[in-house]
């Protein structure tokens, strides 16, 4: 079978794109270099409540509900923000559910197969298949091969490390730990029933500090009697923090759409990217099917949709992140006021000095 749309990556963005493009009538092949997409899990597994309205994969993988966010500044008492509702999911089950939906929609799926390059004439070879797709969707994560080939790599990445620990009492909030030591990132404790994901992210040049910082946070929570000492499921990964790239480009004659982390849609402050991956993947899949059917303005419409949906919130997050990082670059350390300005739960975050109130950004779902 020849292929209209080749999708690289079967995470939330790629699987959502595959389902949407196949539903719209395109001949779709989606490939992932992993034998089992979504495994091993590299995620803290929180999604906003609104994502359940976009995909039934949330309900099919739900572990527990989240009612609020609790933010600890330094060693201070937590500040509870009630309107951060969401769901803790089993990320492996979530990704598998999205792949099932893509297959049910009629997409062809190949796992254990990587894309390494695209020939100058637009020919693509994956495993034993040679094809000339009209459109390639790069849904291949933070270090996207498709983005690199199109000259659209992510501008900045953060590094994260995470363990899973026993949770000694039930908890209904995502806990966030901010401190000047955690350069360009934060610590988190996200409950999932009787255990919790405990992690930490920082800028790449501080990656050597990830392990000791996470051990310190773990020891502090053990002393407080909140979590047990056993650590399982060590994981980590890279998180785009530079804002949107692309999302439209070309590799020779092949039109390219980027989606999810490949398009830099992960929130540069929180690192959350699952919801944006699902939504951008769906939009990219629909646009690619239109392009394959000869609607040439579908790529521009896709770019416009993403800029409308994510431009303001990503722009604000990038500016607040840059302001925070400038305090380190100037040889200092951020004060508590600096840290508050750079965290979404505090009202100071929205007081963006560089923008008029009319352009103030709201967080999309
Ligand atoms: C430690 C950590 C914790 C996180 N916690 C959260 C959280 O709690 N909530 C949240 O919303 N977000 C979280 N994120 C971010 C979230 O995981 C990503 O935003 C999300 O996975 C993006 O989905 P995606 O489909 O764009 O990319 P991915 O999920 O990265 O999927 C990309 C896929 O492409 C495949 N691939 C890559 N290169 C190739 C290639 N050349 N050929 C074929 N296949 C390829 C990969 O194998 C992978 O399966 C976290 C990230 C990290 C690292």
Short mmCIF file of C-alpha atoms and ligand atoms in Angstrom, two decimals:
data_model
loop_
_atom_site.label_atom_id
_atom_site.label_comp_id
_atom_site.label_asym_id
_atom_site.label_seq_id
_atom_site.Cartn_x
_atom_site.Cartn_y
_atom_site.Cartn_z
CA UNK A 1 0.00 0.00 0.00
CA UNK A 2 1.35 3.48 -0.76
CA UNK A 3 1.31 6.04 2.01
CA UNK A 4 -0.11 9.59 2.02
CA UNK A 5 0.95 10.48 5.55
CA UNK A 6 3.98 9.08 7.39
CA UNK A 7 3.93 9.71 11.12
CA UNK A 8 7.19 9.39 13.04
CA UNK A 9 6.60 8.61 16.72
CA UNK A 10 3.66 6.88 18.43
CA UNK A 11 3.55 8.84 21.69
CA UNK A 12 0.43 10.90 22.46
CA UNK A 13 1.07 13.28 19.53
CA UNK A 14 1.80 10.62 16.90
CA UNK A 15 -0.97 8.22 17.90
CA UNK A 16 -3.51 11.08 17.99
CA UNK A 17 -2.29 12.27 14.57
CA UNK A 18 -2.54 8.74 13.14
CA UNK A 19 -6.13 8.31 14.34
CA UNK A 20 -7.21 11.72 13.02
CA UNK A 21 -5.54 11.38 9.60
CA UNK A 22 -6.93 7.85 9.09
CA UNK A 23 -10.42 8.96 10.16
CA UNK A 24 -10.20 11.76 7.57
CA UNK A 25 -9.54 9.16 4.85
CA UNK A 26 -5.75 9.34 4.41
CA UNK A 27 -3.54 6.27 3.97
CA UNK A 28 -1.46 6.44 7.13
CA UNK A 29 1.67 4.67 8.33
CA UNK A 30 2.88 5.47 11.85
CA UNK A 31 6.25 4.16 13.08
CA UNK A 32 7.98 4.16 16.45
CA UNK A 33 11.51 3.07 17.25
CA UNK A 34 10.35 1.55 20.54
CA UNK A 35 9.08 -2.03 20.57
CA UNK A 36 6.18 -0.86 22.76
CA UNK A 37 5.27 2.84 22.42
CA UNK A 38 5.10 4.55 25.83
CA UNK A 39 7.47 2.03 27.47
CA UNK A 40 9.54 2.54 29.48
CA UNK A 41 7.48 5.36 30.99
CA UNK A 42 9.33 8.70 31.24
CA UNK A 43 6.60 10.80 32.83
CA UNK A 44 5.12 12.10 36.11
CA UNK A 45 1.69 11.01 34.74
CA UNK A 46 -0.49 14.05 35.53
CA UNK A 47 -2.98 15.38 32.97
CA UNK A 48 -5.42 18.30 33.31
CA UNK A 49 -9.07 17.27 33.90
CA UNK A 50 -10.14 18.86 30.58
CA UNK A 51 -8.13 16.28 28.59
CA UNK A 52 -10.77 13.67 29.49
CA UNK A 53 -13.10 15.58 27.14
CA UNK A 54 -10.61 15.17 24.26
CA UNK A 55 -9.84 11.45 24.55
CA UNK A 56 -11.32 8.44 26.32
CA UNK A 57 -7.72 7.26 26.87
CA UNK A 58 -7.76 9.34 30.09
CA UNK A 59 -10.67 7.34 31.57
CA UNK A 60 -9.13 4.09 30.28
CA UNK A 61 -5.87 4.75 32.13
CA UNK A 62 -7.00 6.78 35.18
CA UNK A 63 -5.30 5.95 38.50
CA UNK A 64 -6.60 8.70 40.80
CA UNK A 65 -8.13 12.17 40.70
CA UNK A 66 -6.26 15.33 41.67
CA UNK A 67 -8.14 18.21 43.31
CA UNK A 68 -5.45 20.87 43.74
CA UNK A 69 -1.81 21.90 43.52
CA UNK A 70 0.29 22.51 46.65
CA UNK A 71 3.42 24.63 46.20
CA UNK A 72 6.28 24.69 48.73
CA UNK A 73 8.69 27.63 48.48
CA UNK A 74 11.98 26.67 50.12
CA UNK A 75 11.18 24.93 53.40
CA UNK A 76 7.97 26.98 53.91
CA UNK A 77 4.48 25.55 54.40
CA UNK A 78 2.62 24.47 51.25
CA UNK A 79 0.29 26.95 49.51
CA UNK A 80 -2.82 25.14 48.20
CA UNK A 81 -4.26 26.26 44.85
CA UNK A 82 -7.67 24.62 44.47
CA UNK A 83 -8.34 25.11 40.74
CA UNK A 84 -5.69 22.72 39.39
CA UNK A 85 -7.89 19.69 38.85
CA UNK A 86 -6.62 16.73 36.97
CA UNK A 87 -6.11 12.99 36.72
CA UNK A 88 -3.12 10.79 37.44
CA UNK A 89 -2.91 8.27 34.61
CA UNK A 90 -0.98 5.08 34.01
CA UNK A 91 1.09 6.52 31.15
CA UNK A 92 1.91 3.13 29.59
CA UNK A 93 -1.82 2.28 29.47
CA UNK A 94 -2.66 5.79 28.19
CA UNK A 95 -0.20 5.57 25.28
CA UNK A 96 -1.35 2.02 24.47
CA UNK A 97 -5.00 3.19 24.44
CA UNK A 98 -4.17 5.95 21.94
CA UNK A 99 -2.39 3.45 19.68
CA UNK A 100 -5.46 1.15 19.87
CA UNK A 101 -7.60 4.10 18.72
CA UNK A 102 -5.24 4.77 15.80
CA UNK A 103 -5.44 1.12 14.72
CA UNK A 104 -9.24 1.14 15.07
CA UNK A 105 -9.38 4.24 12.84
CA UNK A 106 -7.51 2.34 10.10
CA UNK A 107 -3.92 3.56 10.53
CA UNK A 108 -1.09 1.12 9.89
CA UNK A 109 1.37 0.91 12.75
CA UNK A 110 4.97 -0.41 12.83
CA UNK A 111 6.91 -0.61 16.09
CA UNK A 112 10.62 -1.21 16.64
CA UNK A 113 11.26 0.84 13.50
CA UNK A 114 13.16 4.15 13.44
CA UNK A 115 13.26 6.88 10.82
CA UNK A 116 16.87 7.87 10.15
CA UNK A 117 16.58 10.09 7.10
CA UNK A 118 14.65 11.21 4.04
CA UNK A 119 16.28 11.13 0.58
CA UNK A 120 16.59 14.43 -1.34
CA UNK A 121 13.90 13.24 -3.80
CA UNK A 122 11.45 12.57 -0.94
CA UNK A 123 11.91 8.80 -0.79
CA UNK A 124 11.72 7.31 2.70
CA UNK A 125 12.88 3.86 3.70
CA UNK A 126 11.63 2.43 7.00
CA UNK A 127 12.42 -1.20 7.77
CA UNK A 128 11.73 -3.05 4.48
CA UNK A 129 9.32 -0.41 3.11
CA UNK A 130 10.14 2.27 0.53
CA UNK A 131 7.61 5.08 0.09
CA UNK A 132 7.09 8.69 -1.06
CA UNK A 133 4.65 10.19 1.43
CA UNK A 134 2.98 13.54 0.65
CA UNK A 135 3.33 14.65 4.27
CA UNK A 136 5.55 13.61 7.18
CA UNK A 137 4.38 14.39 10.72
CA UNK A 138 7.26 14.69 13.18
CA UNK A 139 5.78 13.47 16.47
CA UNK A 140 9.12 12.08 17.59
CA UNK A 141 9.62 13.89 20.86
CA UNK A 142 12.04 16.46 22.29
CA UNK A 143 15.04 15.46 20.12
CA UNK A 144 12.98 15.04 16.96
CA UNK A 145 14.82 13.60 13.96
CA UNK A 146 12.17 15.07 11.66
CA UNK A 147 12.59 18.50 13.28
CA UNK A 148 16.36 18.29 12.88
CA UNK A 149 16.11 17.25 9.20
CA UNK A 150 13.71 20.15 8.57
CA UNK A 151 16.08 22.59 10.33
CA UNK A 152 13.59 23.04 13.18
CA UNK A 153 15.16 21.55 16.33
CA UNK A 154 13.94 22.42 19.83
CA UNK A 155 15.75 25.55 21.05
CA UNK A 156 16.21 24.53 24.70
CA UNK A 157 15.74 21.37 26.76
CA UNK A 158 15.64 20.73 30.53
CA UNK A 159 16.72 17.44 32.15
CA UNK A 160 14.58 15.45 34.58
CA UNK A 161 15.08 12.51 36.94
CA UNK A 162 12.27 10.63 38.72
CA UNK A 163 11.71 7.73 41.11
CA UNK A 164 8.53 6.12 42.42
CA UNK A 165 8.14 5.89 46.20
CA UNK A 166 5.56 4.47 48.64
CA UNK A 167 3.03 7.14 49.69
CA UNK A 168 2.30 6.72 53.39
CA UNK A 169 -1.03 8.62 53.50
CA UNK A 170 -3.56 9.29 50.71
CA UNK A 171 -3.05 12.67 49.02
CA UNK A 172 -5.23 14.59 46.53
CA UNK A 173 -2.80 17.25 45.28
CA UNK A 174 0.21 17.54 43.00
CA UNK A 175 3.01 18.91 45.22
CA UNK A 176 5.58 21.29 43.77
CA UNK A 177 8.90 22.18 45.45
CA UNK A 178 10.60 25.42 44.43
CA UNK A 179 14.00 26.55 45.63
CA UNK A 180 16.96 28.54 44.32
CA UNK A 181 19.07 25.30 44.35
CA UNK A 182 16.84 23.68 41.74
CA UNK A 183 18.16 25.77 38.85
CA UNK A 184 15.64 26.31 36.06
CA UNK A 185 13.24 23.66 37.34
CA UNK A 186 11.38 22.29 40.34
CA UNK A 187 10.74 19.16 42.37
CA UNK A 188 7.44 17.27 42.31
CA UNK A 189 5.54 14.64 44.27
CA UNK A 190 2.53 13.38 42.30
CA UNK A 191 0.36 10.78 44.09
CA UNK A 192 -0.86 7.65 42.33
CA UNK A 193 -2.81 5.69 44.97
CA UNK A 194 -0.43 4.03 47.41
CA UNK A 195 2.67 5.32 45.64
CA UNK A 196 3.86 8.59 44.16
CA UNK A 197 6.15 9.85 41.43
CA UNK A 198 8.93 11.93 42.99
CA UNK A 199 11.04 13.87 40.53
CA UNK A 200 13.09 16.92 39.76
CA UNK A 201 14.06 18.90 36.66
CA UNK A 202 16.90 21.37 36.05
CA UNK A 203 18.75 23.14 33.23
CA UNK A 204 21.24 20.88 31.36
CA UNK A 205 24.39 22.47 32.85
CA UNK A 206 23.12 21.53 36.35
CA UNK A 207 22.37 17.89 35.43
CA UNK A 208 25.14 16.59 37.74
CA UNK A 209 23.12 17.98 40.65
CA UNK A 210 19.91 16.11 39.70
CA UNK A 211 20.75 12.96 41.69
CA UNK A 212 21.84 14.66 44.96
CA UNK A 213 18.97 17.17 44.80
CA UNK A 214 16.44 14.37 44.31
CA UNK A 215 18.02 12.37 47.14
CA UNK A 216 17.75 15.44 49.42
CA UNK A 217 14.08 15.95 48.55
CA UNK A 218 13.37 12.26 49.08
CA UNK A 219 15.14 12.28 52.48
CA UNK A 220 13.18 15.38 53.54
CA UNK A 221 9.83 13.73 52.68
CA UNK A 222 10.89 10.51 54.48
CA UNK A 223 11.72 12.60 57.61
CA UNK A 224 8.29 14.23 57.36
CA UNK A 225 6.71 10.76 57.33
CA UNK A 226 5.06 11.35 53.95
CA UNK A 227 6.85 8.74 51.82
CA UNK A 228 8.77 5.50 52.30
CA UNK A 229 12.48 4.97 51.66
CA UNK A 230 12.17 2.43 48.83
CA UNK A 231 12.76 3.90 45.39
CA UNK A 232 11.58 2.04 42.27
CA UNK A 233 11.04 2.86 38.56
CA UNK A 234 14.04 5.20 38.12
CA UNK A 235 13.40 7.22 34.99
CA UNK A 236 13.96 10.66 33.50
CA UNK A 237 14.18 12.46 30.22
CA UNK A 238 14.40 15.70 28.35
CA UNK A 239 11.74 18.41 28.35
CA UNK A 240 11.51 21.19 25.73
CA UNK A 241 11.53 24.59 27.48
CA UNK A 242 12.24 27.02 24.63
CA UNK A 243 8.71 27.47 23.25
CA UNK A 244 7.16 26.57 19.90
CA UNK A 245 9.26 25.55 16.89
CA UNK A 246 7.92 25.21 13.34
CA UNK A 247 5.36 23.77 13.30
CA UNK A 248 5.47 23.70 9.48
CA UNK A 249 8.50 23.01 7.28
CA UNK A 250 9.92 20.96 4.41
CA UNK A 251 12.52 18.26 3.87
CA UNK A 252 13.23 18.49 0.13
CA UNK A 253 9.90 17.97 -1.64
CA UNK A 254 8.20 16.53 1.47
CA UNK A 255 5.92 18.76 3.53
CA UNK A 256 6.48 18.46 7.27
CA UNK A 257 4.23 19.18 10.24
CA UNK A 258 5.62 18.98 13.77
CA UNK A 259 3.41 18.09 16.76
CA UNK A 260 3.75 17.64 20.53
CA UNK A 261 7.24 17.86 22.05
CA UNK A 262 8.80 17.94 18.56
CA UNK A 263 6.99 21.27 18.06
CA UNK A 264 8.17 22.55 21.47
CA UNK A 265 4.63 22.63 22.86
CA UNK A 266 5.60 21.45 26.36
CA UNK A 267 5.00 24.24 28.87
CA UNK A 268 8.43 25.83 29.57
CA UNK A 269 7.58 26.40 33.26
CA UNK A 270 5.64 23.25 34.25
CA UNK A 271 7.03 20.77 31.71
CA UNK A 272 3.47 19.56 31.02
CA UNK A 273 3.05 18.42 27.43
CA UNK A 274 0.65 15.47 27.20
CA UNK A 275 -2.50 17.53 26.57
CA UNK A 276 -0.77 19.70 23.95
CA UNK A 277 0.62 16.56 22.30
CA UNK A 278 -2.85 15.00 21.99
CA UNK A 279 -4.50 18.16 20.67
CA UNK A 280 -1.70 19.21 18.29
CA UNK A 281 -1.44 15.61 17.08
CA UNK A 282 -5.14 15.56 16.19
CA UNK A 283 -4.89 18.91 14.39
CA UNK A 284 -1.74 17.80 12.53
CA UNK A 285 -3.43 14.55 11.46
CA UNK A 286 -6.47 16.41 10.12
CA UNK A 287 -4.27 18.97 8.33
CA UNK A 288 -2.08 16.23 6.79
CA UNK A 289 -5.14 14.41 5.43
CA UNK A 290 -6.33 17.70 3.88
CA UNK A 291 -2.88 18.32 2.38
CA UNK A 292 -2.81 14.79 0.93
CA UNK A 293 -6.21 15.52 -0.62
CA UNK A 294 -4.76 18.63 -2.30
CA UNK A 295 -5.81 21.41 0.09
CA UNK A 296 -2.59 23.38 0.01
CA UNK A 297 -3.53 25.97 2.68
CA UNK A 298 -4.09 23.29 5.34
CA UNK A 299 -0.47 23.58 6.57
CA UNK A 300 -0.81 27.34 7.15
CA UNK A 301 -4.13 26.77 8.91
CA UNK A 302 -2.42 24.25 11.20
CA UNK A 303 0.34 26.74 12.05
CA UNK A 304 -2.23 29.45 12.72
CA UNK A 305 -4.31 27.15 14.95
CA UNK A 306 -1.26 26.23 17.06
CA UNK A 307 -0.17 29.86 17.40
CA UNK A 308 -3.71 30.86 18.45
CA UNK A 309 -4.00 27.98 20.94
CA UNK A 310 -0.52 28.00 22.48
CA UNK A 311 1.31 31.17 21.38
CA UNK A 312 0.21 33.45 24.26
CA UNK A 313 0.70 30.92 27.09
CA UNK A 314 4.05 29.65 25.73
CA UNK A 315 5.22 33.23 25.14
CA UNK A 316 4.45 34.23 28.73
CA UNK A 317 6.12 31.09 30.09
CA UNK A 318 9.27 31.67 28.01
CA UNK A 319 9.50 35.30 29.21
CA UNK A 320 9.04 34.39 32.89
CA UNK A 321 11.55 31.57 32.53
CA UNK A 322 14.11 33.88 30.90
CA UNK A 323 13.63 36.46 33.68
CA UNK A 324 14.28 33.74 36.29
CA UNK A 325 17.34 32.40 34.48
CA UNK A 326 18.78 35.92 34.17
CA UNK A 327 19.17 36.01 37.96
CA UNK A 328 21.54 33.00 37.74
CA UNK A 329 23.31 34.32 34.64
CA UNK A 330 24.06 37.54 36.54
CA UNK A 331 25.87 35.47 39.17
CA UNK A 332 23.09 35.67 41.78
CA UNK A 333 20.35 33.43 43.08
CA UNK A 334 16.63 34.07 42.70
CA UNK A 335 14.78 35.49 45.69
CA UNK A 336 11.44 34.12 46.88
CA UNK A 337 9.75 36.91 44.88
CA UNK A 338 11.62 35.83 41.71
CA UNK A 339 10.53 32.20 42.25
CA UNK A 340 6.89 33.25 42.78
CA UNK A 341 6.94 35.26 39.52
CA UNK A 342 8.14 32.15 37.70
CA UNK A 343 5.50 29.71 38.98
CA UNK A 344 2.00 29.41 37.48
CA UNK A 345 0.15 29.00 40.82
CA UNK A 346 1.06 32.52 42.00
CA UNK A 347 -0.75 35.69 40.81
CA UNK A 348 2.65 37.36 40.18
CA UNK A 349 3.20 34.94 37.28
CA UNK A 350 0.50 36.73 35.26
CA UNK A 351 1.87 40.20 35.97
CA UNK A 352 3.88 40.17 32.77
CA UNK A 353 5.73 43.48 32.67
CA UNK A 354 6.44 43.24 28.94
CA UNK A 355 2.81 42.86 27.81
CA UNK A 356 -0.41 44.90 28.04
CA UNK A 357 -3.30 43.34 30.01
CA UNK A 358 -5.19 42.77 26.73
CA UNK A 359 -2.59 40.23 25.64
CA UNK A 360 -2.43 38.44 28.99
CA UNK A 361 -2.18 34.69 28.45
CA UNK A 362 -4.46 32.04 29.88
CA UNK A 363 -3.30 28.45 30.28
CA UNK A 364 -4.94 26.22 27.69
CA UNK A 365 -6.25 22.85 28.90
C1 LIG B 1 10.39 13.01 33.61
C2 LIG B 1 9.24 13.63 32.83
C3 LIG B 1 8.02 13.84 33.46
C4 LIG B 1 6.94 14.40 32.75
N1 LIG B 1 5.74 14.54 33.37
C5 LIG B 1 4.67 15.05 32.70
C6 LIG B 1 3.39 15.15 33.32
O1 LIG B 1 3.18 14.75 34.48
N2 LIG B 1 2.37 15.67 32.59
C7 LIG B 1 2.54 16.12 31.31
O2 LIG B 1 1.57 16.61 30.71
N3 LIG B 1 3.75 16.01 30.70
C8 LIG B 1 4.80 15.48 31.35
N4 LIG B 1 6.01 15.34 30.71
C9 LIG B 1 6.10 15.71 29.28
C10 LIG B 1 5.40 14.66 28.43
O3 LIG B 1 5.90 13.37 28.74
C11 LIG B 1 5.62 14.98 26.95
O4 LIG B 1 5.21 16.32 26.72
C12 LIG B 1 4.82 14.03 26.04
O5 LIG B 1 5.29 12.71 26.15
C13 LIG B 1 4.92 14.50 24.59
O6 LIG B 1 4.34 13.55 23.74
P1 LIG B 1 4.90 13.36 22.26
O7 LIG B 1 4.01 12.37 21.63
O8 LIG B 1 5.09 14.68 21.62
O9 LIG B 1 6.37 12.78 22.45
P2 LIG B 1 6.85 11.42 23.12
O10 LIG B 1 5.91 10.96 24.15
O11 LIG B 1 8.28 11.67 23.51
O12 LIG B 1 6.81 10.36 21.95
C14 LIG B 1 7.75 10.42 20.90
C15 LIG B 1 7.88 9.03 20.32
O13 LIG B 1 8.72 9.12 19.15
C16 LIG B 1 9.54 7.98 19.10
N5 LIG B 1 10.70 8.33 18.27
C17 LIG B 1 11.67 9.25 18.54
N6 LIG B 1 12.54 9.32 17.51
C18 LIG B 1 12.11 8.43 16.57
C19 LIG B 1 12.59 8.06 15.28
N7 LIG B 1 13.67 8.63 14.72
N8 LIG B 1 11.93 7.10 14.59
C20 LIG B 1 10.82 6.51 15.13
N9 LIG B 1 10.32 6.84 16.35
C21 LIG B 1 10.95 7.80 17.05
C22 LIG B 1 9.89 7.70 20.55
O14 LIG B 1 10.25 6.35 20.73
C23 LIG B 1 8.58 8.05 21.26
O15 LIG B 1 7.73 6.92 21.44
C24 LIG B 1 7.10 14.79 31.39
C25 LIG B 1 8.34 14.58 30.75
C26 LIG B 1 9.40 14.00 31.46
C27 LIG B 1 10.71 13.76 30.76
#
